[in-house]
C-alpha cells in the first residue's frame, strides 16, 4: 500500500496556495500570541473572581473544587444545587456570583476532585492550569512519534505542533473555564496511540479511566466488540469495576441512582436560563438552541436515532476492516473519536480538543490537499463560529462536527481512497 505523507504534500504546495507551509507555520503562532495577550488582559483587569470581560474566572474549576469540598464533608449532597451554590459563593467571596455551575459528572469522580481541596483554591487552580499547558507538550510528543513530521517538513516540527495545540480554541476555552479537557486529551491520545500500536490491555485501562465522561468510550467499545479484542474489554471492565465498586463500598449506591434520575435534568440544561447552550457542539445542542422546548421530545428522539445509526455505521465499517493491519483501520479509529461529538446530547467546545489526535490519525493517510483545507477550516471555524454563537445564542459550532462527519464518510466511500485503503 502506497502512502504519501500529508506533511510532505504541504511542504511541496505552491507558495501561491492559500494553505501553504509558511501560512501553516505563521498563522497558529499569530493566533497563539494574540489570544494569550487577550487572556492576559482579561485576567489583569479582573475584579475579584470576575474577569475584565465579565466572566467568572475558571468557573468550572470552582465547581470542581466545590464538589470536592462537599464530598469531603457531606458526600450525599454533591448533587444538591443549593449546597453547591452556597459553597461556590463562599469560595469566591466577596465576589458575588450571578449563578452557579451544577455538578454533572458521575458521582464516582467526586473523590478525585476532593484531592484538589487539600491546597487553597488559588494555588490549586494554578497547578491545574500548569498541568493543562504541560499536557499539550506531552500529547504532541506522543503524537509526534506517530508522524515524524520534522524529517519531512521543518515547518511542522514538534514545536509547531505544540503551538497549534496551545492555540487551538477548544484548548483555550477550556483553560479559561478551568475545565478538565486536558485530562480527556491525555487519555484519548493515549488510547489512540495504544490502539495504533495494538497494545490492547493499555487501551482498555486508559478507556476505563475515561468513564468520567462515559459517552466518549462508546466508539472504542464498539470497535473492540467488532474486532473481538477481549484483552481491551477485560481491562476496561476491570478498571471500571474497581473504580465504581470502590465508590459503592464507601458511599453506597444511592448517589449512582440519583445520578441516573438526574439524566433528564441534564437533557433540559439547554433550556435553563443562564446555561451557555451556544457552546454545545452536538446535533442536540444545535436543535435545542433553535427550536422551543415544546419540541424537545422530538429532538431527543432524533438524537437517539442518530446515535443508533452512527453506532451501527461505525460497527459496519469496523467489521469490513476486521483482520486488516491497524494502519488500514485509521478511518474507523477516527470515526470512534468523532461519534460522541456528533451524536451524544452533551459535548461542549472544549471537548473538541480530542480532534487533535483524530487529525493526526486522519493525516497519516490522507494524500490530497483536501485534508489541509479541512484542518484549516476546523482550526479557524471553531474560533469564528463560537464568537457568532455567543452573539446569536445558537450552537453553530455543531456544524463543524456535522461537517467532519460528512467529510469522514465521503473520505471512506470515495472511490480512489477506498482503493488505496482497502485495496
Tab-separated table of C-alpha atoms in Angstrom:
chain	number	residue	atom	x	y	z
A	1	UNK	CA	0.000	0.000	0.000
A	2	UNK	CA	1.434	3.322	-1.081
A	3	UNK	CA	1.367	6.149	1.408
A	4	UNK	CA	2.043	9.816	0.740
A	5	UNK	CA	2.626	11.949	3.807
A	6	UNK	CA	0.317	14.899	4.171
A	7	UNK	CA	3.181	16.855	5.666
A	8	UNK	CA	5.322	16.389	2.545
A	9	UNK	CA	2.396	17.465	0.354
A	10	UNK	CA	2.002	20.603	2.449
A	11	UNK	CA	5.684	21.402	2.117
A	12	UNK	CA	5.532	20.982	-1.649
A	13	UNK	CA	2.354	23.043	-2.030
A	14	UNK	CA	2.845	26.113	-4.174
A	15	UNK	CA	3.683	29.282	-2.298
A	16	UNK	CA	0.741	30.889	-4.086
A	17	UNK	CA	-1.695	28.441	-2.487
A	18	UNK	CA	-3.608	29.843	0.482
A	19	UNK	CA	-2.742	26.956	2.826
A	20	UNK	CA	0.961	26.651	2.111
A	21	UNK	CA	3.600	25.653	4.645
A	22	UNK	CA	4.529	29.255	5.503
A	23	UNK	CA	0.969	30.142	6.466
A	24	UNK	CA	0.536	26.898	8.403
A	25	UNK	CA	3.648	27.915	10.347
A	26	UNK	CA	2.840	31.608	10.866
A	27	UNK	CA	-0.937	31.755	11.437
A	28	UNK	CA	-1.049	29.492	14.523
A	29	UNK	CA	1.816	31.495	16.036
A	30	UNK	CA	-0.098	34.709	15.434
A	31	UNK	CA	-3.201	33.110	16.933
A	32	UNK	CA	-1.217	31.954	19.961
A	33	UNK	CA	0.328	35.349	20.673
A	34	UNK	CA	-2.869	37.323	20.085
A	35	UNK	CA	-5.150	35.051	22.074
A	36	UNK	CA	-2.938	34.779	25.123
A	37	UNK	CA	-2.370	38.533	25.187
A	38	UNK	CA	-6.151	38.955	25.270
A	39	UNK	CA	-6.450	36.342	28.014
A	40	UNK	CA	-3.733	38.116	29.976
A	41	UNK	CA	-5.501	41.468	29.688
A	42	UNK	CA	-8.777	39.812	30.679
A	43	UNK	CA	-7.110	38.450	33.806
A	44	UNK	CA	-5.251	41.643	34.710
A	45	UNK	CA	-8.468	43.671	34.606
A	46	UNK	CA	-10.253	41.309	36.968
A	47	UNK	CA	-12.403	42.376	39.886
A	48	UNK	CA	-12.183	39.575	42.397
A	49	UNK	CA	-13.174	36.390	40.571
A	50	UNK	CA	-14.842	38.317	37.747
A	51	UNK	CA	-12.601	38.827	34.723
A	52	UNK	CA	-12.218	42.057	32.812
A	53	UNK	CA	-14.724	40.823	30.218
A	54	UNK	CA	-17.300	39.928	32.861
A	55	UNK	CA	-16.992	36.133	33.122
A	56	UNK	CA	-16.257	34.162	36.264
A	57	UNK	CA	-12.580	33.201	36.238
A	58	UNK	CA	-12.279	29.411	35.878
A	59	UNK	CA	-15.924	28.921	36.801
A	60	UNK	CA	-15.846	25.202	36.032
A	61	UNK	CA	-12.810	24.686	38.230
A	62	UNK	CA	-14.586	26.480	41.082
A	63	UNK	CA	-17.381	23.924	40.626
A	64	UNK	CA	-14.902	21.014	40.699
A	65	UNK	CA	-13.294	22.407	43.846
A	66	UNK	CA	-16.698	22.999	45.439
A	67	UNK	CA	-17.710	19.416	44.681
A	68	UNK	CA	-14.505	18.202	46.309
A	69	UNK	CA	-15.256	20.150	49.478
A	70	UNK	CA	-18.826	18.865	49.632
A	71	UNK	CA	-17.671	15.294	49.059
A	72	UNK	CA	-15.207	15.516	51.944
A	73	UNK	CA	-17.863	16.773	54.349
A	74	UNK	CA	-21.288	15.661	53.049
A	75	UNK	CA	-20.872	13.361	50.025
A	76	UNK	CA	-24.605	12.740	49.779
A	77	UNK	CA	-25.071	16.435	48.852
A	78	UNK	CA	-22.815	16.694	45.788
A	79	UNK	CA	-25.914	16.982	43.571
A	80	UNK	CA	-27.742	19.334	45.942
A	81	UNK	CA	-27.819	22.542	43.922
A	82	UNK	CA	-28.490	24.784	46.935
A	83	UNK	CA	-25.458	23.329	48.692
A	84	UNK	CA	-23.384	23.748	45.533
A	85	UNK	CA	-24.497	27.354	45.148
A	86	UNK	CA	-23.646	28.278	48.731
A	87	UNK	CA	-20.288	26.508	48.604
A	88	UNK	CA	-19.263	28.085	45.306
A	89	UNK	CA	-20.270	31.511	46.571
A	90	UNK	CA	-18.260	31.076	49.762
A	91	UNK	CA	-15.178	30.095	47.765
A	92	UNK	CA	-15.103	33.314	45.731
A	93	UNK	CA	-16.394	35.737	48.391
A	94	UNK	CA	-16.602	38.708	48.449
A	95	UNK	CA	-17.203	38.314	44.705
A	96	UNK	CA	-20.907	37.763	44.054
A	97	UNK	CA	-21.876	35.039	41.600
A	98	UNK	CA	-24.960	35.666	39.476
A	99	UNK	CA	-25.393	31.912	39.018
A	100	UNK	CA	-23.566	28.666	39.608
A	101	UNK	CA	-22.402	25.593	37.757
A	102	UNK	CA	-24.211	22.345	38.576
A	103	UNK	CA	-22.062	19.269	39.098
A	104	UNK	CA	-22.803	16.929	36.171
A	105	UNK	CA	-20.073	14.283	36.314
A	106	UNK	CA	-20.837	10.799	37.671
A	107	UNK	CA	-20.574	10.623	41.472
A	108	UNK	CA	-17.516	8.356	41.425
A	109	UNK	CA	-15.467	11.272	40.031
A	110	UNK	CA	-16.033	13.438	43.116
A	111	UNK	CA	-13.333	11.714	45.248
A	112	UNK	CA	-10.699	12.839	42.763
A	113	UNK	CA	-11.920	16.426	42.916
A	114	UNK	CA	-11.608	16.251	46.691
A	115	UNK	CA	-7.839	15.836	46.243
A	116	UNK	CA	-7.735	19.366	44.826
A	117	UNK	CA	-9.081	20.798	48.070
A	118	UNK	CA	-6.014	19.954	50.145
A	119	UNK	CA	-4.416	23.203	48.979
A	120	UNK	CA	-6.071	26.651	48.695
A	121	UNK	CA	-8.302	27.309	45.687
A	122	UNK	CA	-5.946	29.805	44.043
A	123	UNK	CA	-2.912	27.516	44.263
A	124	UNK	CA	-4.948	24.534	43.170
A	125	UNK	CA	-6.129	26.441	40.091
A	126	UNK	CA	-2.564	27.496	39.282
A	127	UNK	CA	-1.361	23.883	39.484
A	128	UNK	CA	-4.331	22.742	37.376
A	129	UNK	CA	-3.505	25.304	34.683
A	130	UNK	CA	0.194	24.401	34.616
A	131	UNK	CA	-0.709	20.728	34.195
A	132	UNK	CA	-3.136	21.629	31.405
A	133	UNK	CA	-0.487	23.525	29.455
A	134	UNK	CA	2.053	20.789	30.106
A	135	UNK	CA	-0.361	18.212	28.720
A	136	UNK	CA	-0.064	19.762	25.248
A	137	UNK	CA	3.706	19.263	25.274
A	138	UNK	CA	3.301	15.627	26.334
A	139	UNK	CA	0.491	14.874	23.872
A	140	UNK	CA	2.317	16.401	20.930
A	141	UNK	CA	5.471	14.485	21.795
A	142	UNK	CA	3.487	11.243	21.741
A	143	UNK	CA	1.688	12.119	18.501
A	144	UNK	CA	4.977	13.265	17.005
A	145	UNK	CA	6.256	9.692	17.241
A	146	UNK	CA	3.361	8.526	15.062
A	147	UNK	CA	4.037	11.112	12.372
A	148	UNK	CA	7.741	12.075	12.304
A	149	UNK	CA	6.934	15.358	10.594
A	150	UNK	CA	10.257	17.045	11.318
A	151	UNK	CA	12.048	14.644	8.978
A	152	UNK	CA	9.708	15.598	6.150
A	153	UNK	CA	8.674	19.184	6.793
A	154	UNK	CA	10.600	21.550	9.074
A	155	UNK	CA	7.536	23.821	9.124
A	156	UNK	CA	5.620	21.166	11.087
A	157	UNK	CA	8.104	20.003	13.667
A	158	UNK	CA	7.363	19.221	17.302
A	159	UNK	CA	7.490	22.862	18.416
A	160	UNK	CA	4.993	23.858	15.729
A	161	UNK	CA	2.618	21.087	16.777
A	162	UNK	CA	2.798	22.466	20.325
A	163	UNK	CA	1.917	25.929	19.001
A	164	UNK	CA	-1.060	24.505	17.113
A	165	UNK	CA	-2.252	22.661	20.214
A	166	UNK	CA	-1.893	25.644	22.544
A	167	UNK	CA	-3.643	27.965	20.083
A	168	UNK	CA	-6.499	25.576	19.197
A	169	UNK	CA	-9.588	27.371	20.501
A	170	UNK	CA	-11.159	24.378	22.327
A	171	UNK	CA	-7.997	24.211	24.441
A	172	UNK	CA	-8.078	27.952	25.103
A	173	UNK	CA	-11.777	27.915	26.003
A	174	UNK	CA	-11.172	25.045	28.400
A	175	UNK	CA	-8.240	26.837	30.031
A	176	UNK	CA	-10.365	29.932	30.566
A	177	UNK	CA	-13.132	27.856	32.153
A	178	UNK	CA	-10.758	25.726	34.246
A	179	UNK	CA	-12.050	22.567	32.582
A	180	UNK	CA	-10.747	19.001	32.773
A	181	UNK	CA	-10.429	18.825	28.975
A	182	UNK	CA	-6.679	18.367	29.235
A	183	UNK	CA	-7.189	15.093	31.120
A	184	UNK	CA	-9.554	13.974	28.363
A	185	UNK	CA	-6.926	14.899	25.780
A	186	UNK	CA	-4.225	12.908	27.576
A	187	UNK	CA	-6.420	9.825	27.863
A	188	UNK	CA	-7.823	9.942	24.324
A	189	UNK	CA	-4.338	10.442	22.898
A	190	UNK	CA	-3.051	7.520	24.944
A	191	UNK	CA	-5.965	5.347	23.811
A	192	UNK	CA	-5.431	6.268	20.163
A	193	UNK	CA	-1.704	5.642	20.395
A	194	UNK	CA	-2.174	2.309	22.177
A	195	UNK	CA	-4.751	1.139	19.627
A	196	UNK	CA	-2.457	2.067	16.767
A	197	UNK	CA	0.349	0.087	18.413
A	198	UNK	CA	-2.087	-2.766	19.241
A	199	UNK	CA	-1.428	-2.556	22.975
A	200	UNK	CA	-4.921	-3.711	23.898
A	201	UNK	CA	-4.549	-4.029	27.664
A	202	UNK	CA	-3.238	-0.458	27.852
A	203	UNK	CA	-6.076	0.651	25.588
A	204	UNK	CA	-8.655	-0.892	27.910
A	205	UNK	CA	-7.103	0.558	31.057
A	206	UNK	CA	-6.964	4.092	29.660
A	207	UNK	CA	-10.531	3.867	28.370
A	208	UNK	CA	-11.634	2.704	31.807
A	209	UNK	CA	-10.132	5.879	33.251
A	210	UNK	CA	-12.194	7.869	30.730
A	211	UNK	CA	-15.545	6.874	32.260
A	212	UNK	CA	-15.810	10.243	33.977
A	213	UNK	CA	-17.125	11.141	30.506
A	214	UNK	CA	-18.734	7.793	29.657
A	215	UNK	CA	-20.100	8.978	26.307
A	216	UNK	CA	-16.530	9.209	24.996
A	217	UNK	CA	-15.988	5.477	25.497
A	218	UNK	CA	-18.850	4.341	23.223
A	219	UNK	CA	-16.934	4.363	19.951
A	220	UNK	CA	-13.954	2.463	21.349
A	221	UNK	CA	-16.137	-0.244	22.892
A	222	UNK	CA	-17.917	-0.764	19.566
A	223	UNK	CA	-14.565	-1.315	17.845
A	224	UNK	CA	-13.389	-3.820	20.458
A	225	UNK	CA	-16.613	-5.806	20.224
A	226	UNK	CA	-16.468	-5.987	16.440
A	227	UNK	CA	-12.740	-6.726	16.360
A	228	UNK	CA	-13.036	-9.195	19.265
A	229	UNK	CA	-10.361	-7.509	21.332
A	230	UNK	CA	-11.089	-9.354	24.559
A	231	UNK	CA	-7.992	-8.002	26.323
A	232	UNK	CA	-9.203	-4.425	25.881
A	233	UNK	CA	-12.720	-5.338	27.029
A	234	UNK	CA	-11.446	-7.203	30.089
A	235	UNK	CA	-9.050	-4.407	31.066
A	236	UNK	CA	-11.808	-1.822	30.634
A	237	UNK	CA	-14.221	-3.918	32.701
A	238	UNK	CA	-11.632	-4.426	35.433
A	239	UNK	CA	-10.840	-0.716	35.765
A	240	UNK	CA	-14.477	0.389	35.780
A	241	UNK	CA	-15.470	-2.358	38.222
A	242	UNK	CA	-12.685	-1.474	40.645
A	243	UNK	CA	-13.361	2.265	40.382
A	244	UNK	CA	-17.149	2.155	40.684
A	245	UNK	CA	-17.075	-0.779	43.091
A	246	UNK	CA	-14.742	1.040	45.479
A	247	UNK	CA	-17.028	4.072	45.363
A	248	UNK	CA	-20.104	1.961	46.142
A	249	UNK	CA	-18.345	0.235	49.039
A	250	UNK	CA	-17.538	3.610	50.560
A	251	UNK	CA	-20.691	5.569	49.712
A	252	UNK	CA	-23.405	3.074	48.810
A	253	UNK	CA	-25.423	3.018	45.602
A	254	UNK	CA	-27.762	5.927	46.367
A	255	UNK	CA	-25.701	8.563	44.539
A	256	UNK	CA	-25.469	6.411	41.416
A	257	UNK	CA	-29.246	6.014	41.400
A	258	UNK	CA	-29.658	9.754	41.910
A	259	UNK	CA	-27.302	10.458	39.028
A	260	UNK	CA	-29.351	8.245	36.718
A	261	UNK	CA	-32.514	10.077	37.794
A	262	UNK	CA	-30.880	13.421	37.007
A	263	UNK	CA	-30.201	12.433	33.393
A	264	UNK	CA	-33.399	14.144	32.232
A	265	UNK	CA	-32.411	17.291	34.126
A	266	UNK	CA	-29.143	17.318	32.198
A	267	UNK	CA	-31.108	16.970	28.950
A	268	UNK	CA	-33.081	20.070	29.976
A	269	UNK	CA	-29.962	22.189	30.545
A	270	UNK	CA	-30.060	23.913	27.115
A	271	UNK	CA	-33.448	25.355	28.089
A	272	UNK	CA	-32.378	26.594	31.522
A	273	UNK	CA	-31.742	30.337	31.718
A	274	UNK	CA	-28.060	31.171	32.033
A	275	UNK	CA	-26.771	27.890	30.608
A	276	UNK	CA	-24.351	28.583	27.710
A	277	UNK	CA	-26.163	26.328	25.240
A	278	UNK	CA	-24.380	28.068	22.371
A	279	UNK	CA	-21.200	26.210	23.429
A	280	UNK	CA	-22.740	22.812	22.677
A	281	UNK	CA	-21.194	21.100	19.655
A	282	UNK	CA	-23.704	18.275	19.154
A	283	UNK	CA	-26.736	17.979	16.894
A	284	UNK	CA	-28.877	18.005	20.051
A	285	UNK	CA	-27.249	21.271	21.077
A	286	UNK	CA	-27.916	22.879	17.703
A	287	UNK	CA	-31.573	21.855	17.573
A	288	UNK	CA	-32.332	22.831	21.178
A	289	UNK	CA	-30.768	26.248	20.598
A	290	UNK	CA	-33.096	26.827	17.630
A	291	UNK	CA	-36.391	25.135	18.496
A	292	UNK	CA	-38.587	25.640	21.603
A	293	UNK	CA	-38.879	23.203	24.489
A	294	UNK	CA	-42.233	22.008	23.145
A	295	UNK	CA	-40.281	20.094	20.503
A	296	UNK	CA	-37.728	18.624	22.917
A	297	UNK	CA	-39.205	15.130	22.794
A	298	UNK	CA	-38.852	15.075	19.011
A	299	UNK	CA	-35.299	16.438	19.234
A	300	UNK	CA	-34.402	13.815	21.842
A	301	UNK	CA	-35.827	11.031	19.675
A	302	UNK	CA	-33.871	12.320	16.681
A	303	UNK	CA	-30.691	12.468	18.779
A	304	UNK	CA	-31.012	8.865	19.931
A	305	UNK	CA	-31.819	7.831	16.367
A	306	UNK	CA	-28.578	9.471	15.191
A	307	UNK	CA	-26.646	7.714	17.980
A	308	UNK	CA	-28.039	4.340	16.905
A	309	UNK	CA	-27.405	4.961	13.201
A	310	UNK	CA	-23.899	6.262	13.952
A	311	UNK	CA	-23.094	3.252	16.131
A	312	UNK	CA	-24.417	0.824	13.504
A	313	UNK	CA	-22.453	2.600	10.781
A	314	UNK	CA	-19.266	2.530	12.839
A	315	UNK	CA	-19.777	-1.146	13.614
A	316	UNK	CA	-20.448	-1.955	9.958
A	317	UNK	CA	-17.277	-0.261	8.785
A	318	UNK	CA	-15.236	-1.760	11.635
A	319	UNK	CA	-16.453	-5.193	10.573
A	320	UNK	CA	-15.339	-4.547	6.992
A	321	UNK	CA	-11.862	-3.691	8.251
A	322	UNK	CA	-11.638	-6.594	10.699
A	323	UNK	CA	-8.424	-8.502	10.139
A	324	UNK	CA	-6.712	-5.635	8.346
A	325	UNK	CA	-3.432	-4.198	9.711
A	326	UNK	CA	-4.071	-1.382	12.189
A	327	UNK	CA	-2.638	1.184	9.802
A	328	UNK	CA	-5.533	0.426	7.455
A	329	UNK	CA	-8.131	0.848	10.193
A	330	UNK	CA	-7.392	4.530	10.738
A	331	UNK	CA	-10.757	5.720	9.317
A	332	UNK	CA	-12.556	3.548	11.865
A	333	UNK	CA	-10.493	4.895	14.764
A	334	UNK	CA	-11.206	8.460	13.654
A	335	UNK	CA	-14.905	7.593	13.426
A	336	UNK	CA	-14.840	6.315	17.011
A	337	UNK	CA	-13.379	9.657	18.114
A	338	UNK	CA	-15.962	11.713	16.217
A	339	UNK	CA	-19.066	9.730	17.220
A	340	UNK	CA	-19.563	11.260	20.708
A	341	UNK	CA	-19.075	14.798	19.391
A	342	UNK	CA	-21.751	14.303	16.763
A	343	UNK	CA	-24.359	12.061	18.296
A	344	UNK	CA	-24.367	12.297	22.099
A	345	UNK	CA	-26.538	15.021	23.645
A	346	UNK	CA	-23.881	16.752	25.722
A	347	UNK	CA	-20.466	17.885	24.487
A	348	UNK	CA	-19.079	21.421	24.640
A	349	UNK	CA	-16.488	23.370	22.678
A	350	UNK	CA	-13.634	22.345	24.964
A	351	UNK	CA	-14.465	18.684	24.282
A	352	UNK	CA	-13.388	19.240	20.673
A	353	UNK	CA	-9.829	19.061	21.978
A	354	UNK	CA	-9.988	15.353	21.069
A	355	UNK	CA	-9.785	16.436	17.423
A	356	UNK	CA	-6.020	16.857	17.868
A	357	UNK	CA	-5.252	13.110	17.935
A	358	UNK	CA	-8.083	12.487	15.463
A	359	UNK	CA	-6.497	14.773	12.918
A	360	UNK	CA	-3.038	13.319	13.314
A	361	UNK	CA	-4.503	9.883	12.654
A	362	UNK	CA	-6.514	11.210	9.726
A	363	UNK	CA	-3.500	12.979	8.260
A	364	UNK	CA	-1.281	9.908	8.213
A	365	UNK	CA	-3.017	8.503	5.141
A	366	UNK	CA	-4.718	11.448	3.505
A	367	UNK	CA	-2.991	12.039	0.183
A	368	UNK	CA	-4.706	15.193	-1.045
A	369	UNK	CA	-4.734	18.872	-0.173
A	370	UNK	CA	-8.372	18.449	0.871
A	371	UNK	CA	-7.221	17.335	4.308
A	372	UNK	CA	-5.191	20.525	4.703
A	373	UNK	CA	-8.202	22.653	3.820
A	374	UNK	CA	-10.444	20.760	6.249
A	375	UNK	CA	-7.862	21.172	9.019
A	376	UNK	CA	-7.628	24.919	8.441
A	377	UNK	CA	-11.422	25.221	8.292
A	378	UNK	CA	-11.836	23.477	11.640
A	379	UNK	CA	-8.973	25.384	13.290
A	380	UNK	CA	-10.390	28.787	12.300
A	381	UNK	CA	-14.042	27.743	12.197
A	382	UNK	CA	-14.263	26.766	15.866
A	383	UNK	CA	-12.987	30.199	16.867
A	384	UNK	CA	-15.198	32.174	14.471
A	385	UNK	CA	-18.378	30.154	14.993
A	386	UNK	CA	-18.025	30.271	18.785
A	387	UNK	CA	-17.999	34.062	18.601
A	388	UNK	CA	-21.028	34.081	16.283
A	389	UNK	CA	-22.774	31.566	18.550
A	390	UNK	CA	-22.202	33.745	21.617
A	391	UNK	CA	-23.876	36.659	19.825
A	392	UNK	CA	-26.799	34.740	18.327
A	393	UNK	CA	-27.319	32.182	21.103
A	394	UNK	CA	-27.343	29.349	18.557
A	395	UNK	CA	-24.896	26.437	18.742
A	396	UNK	CA	-23.362	26.988	15.317
A	397	UNK	CA	-20.146	25.167	16.256
A	398	UNK	CA	-22.067	21.908	15.918
A	399	UNK	CA	-21.986	22.480	12.161
A	400	UNK	CA	-18.265	21.703	12.305
A	401	UNK	CA	-18.794	18.297	13.899
A	402	UNK	CA	-21.546	17.536	11.393
A	403	UNK	CA	-19.284	18.675	8.563
A	404	UNK	CA	-16.470	16.464	9.840
A	405	UNK	CA	-18.817	13.501	9.891
A	406	UNK	CA	-19.780	14.176	6.269
A	407	UNK	CA	-16.121	14.643	5.308
A	408	UNK	CA	-15.119	11.386	7.005
A	409	UNK	CA	-17.981	9.497	5.370
A	410	UNK	CA	-17.028	10.914	1.981
A	411	UNK	CA	-13.404	10.021	2.615
A	412	UNK	CA	-14.330	6.444	3.463
A	413	UNK	CA	-16.542	5.920	0.449
A	414	UNK	CA	-14.516	7.926	-2.035
A	415	UNK	CA	-13.634	5.514	-4.794
A	416	UNK	CA	-9.993	6.473	-5.105
A	417	UNK	CA	-9.273	6.489	-1.388
A	418	UNK	CA	-11.207	3.256	-0.922
A	419	UNK	CA	-8.958	1.601	-3.454
A	420	UNK	CA	-5.910	2.882	-1.581
A	421	UNK	CA	-7.110	1.963	1.915
A	422	UNK	CA	-8.894	-1.298	1.174
A	423	UNK	CA	-7.093	-2.458	-1.914
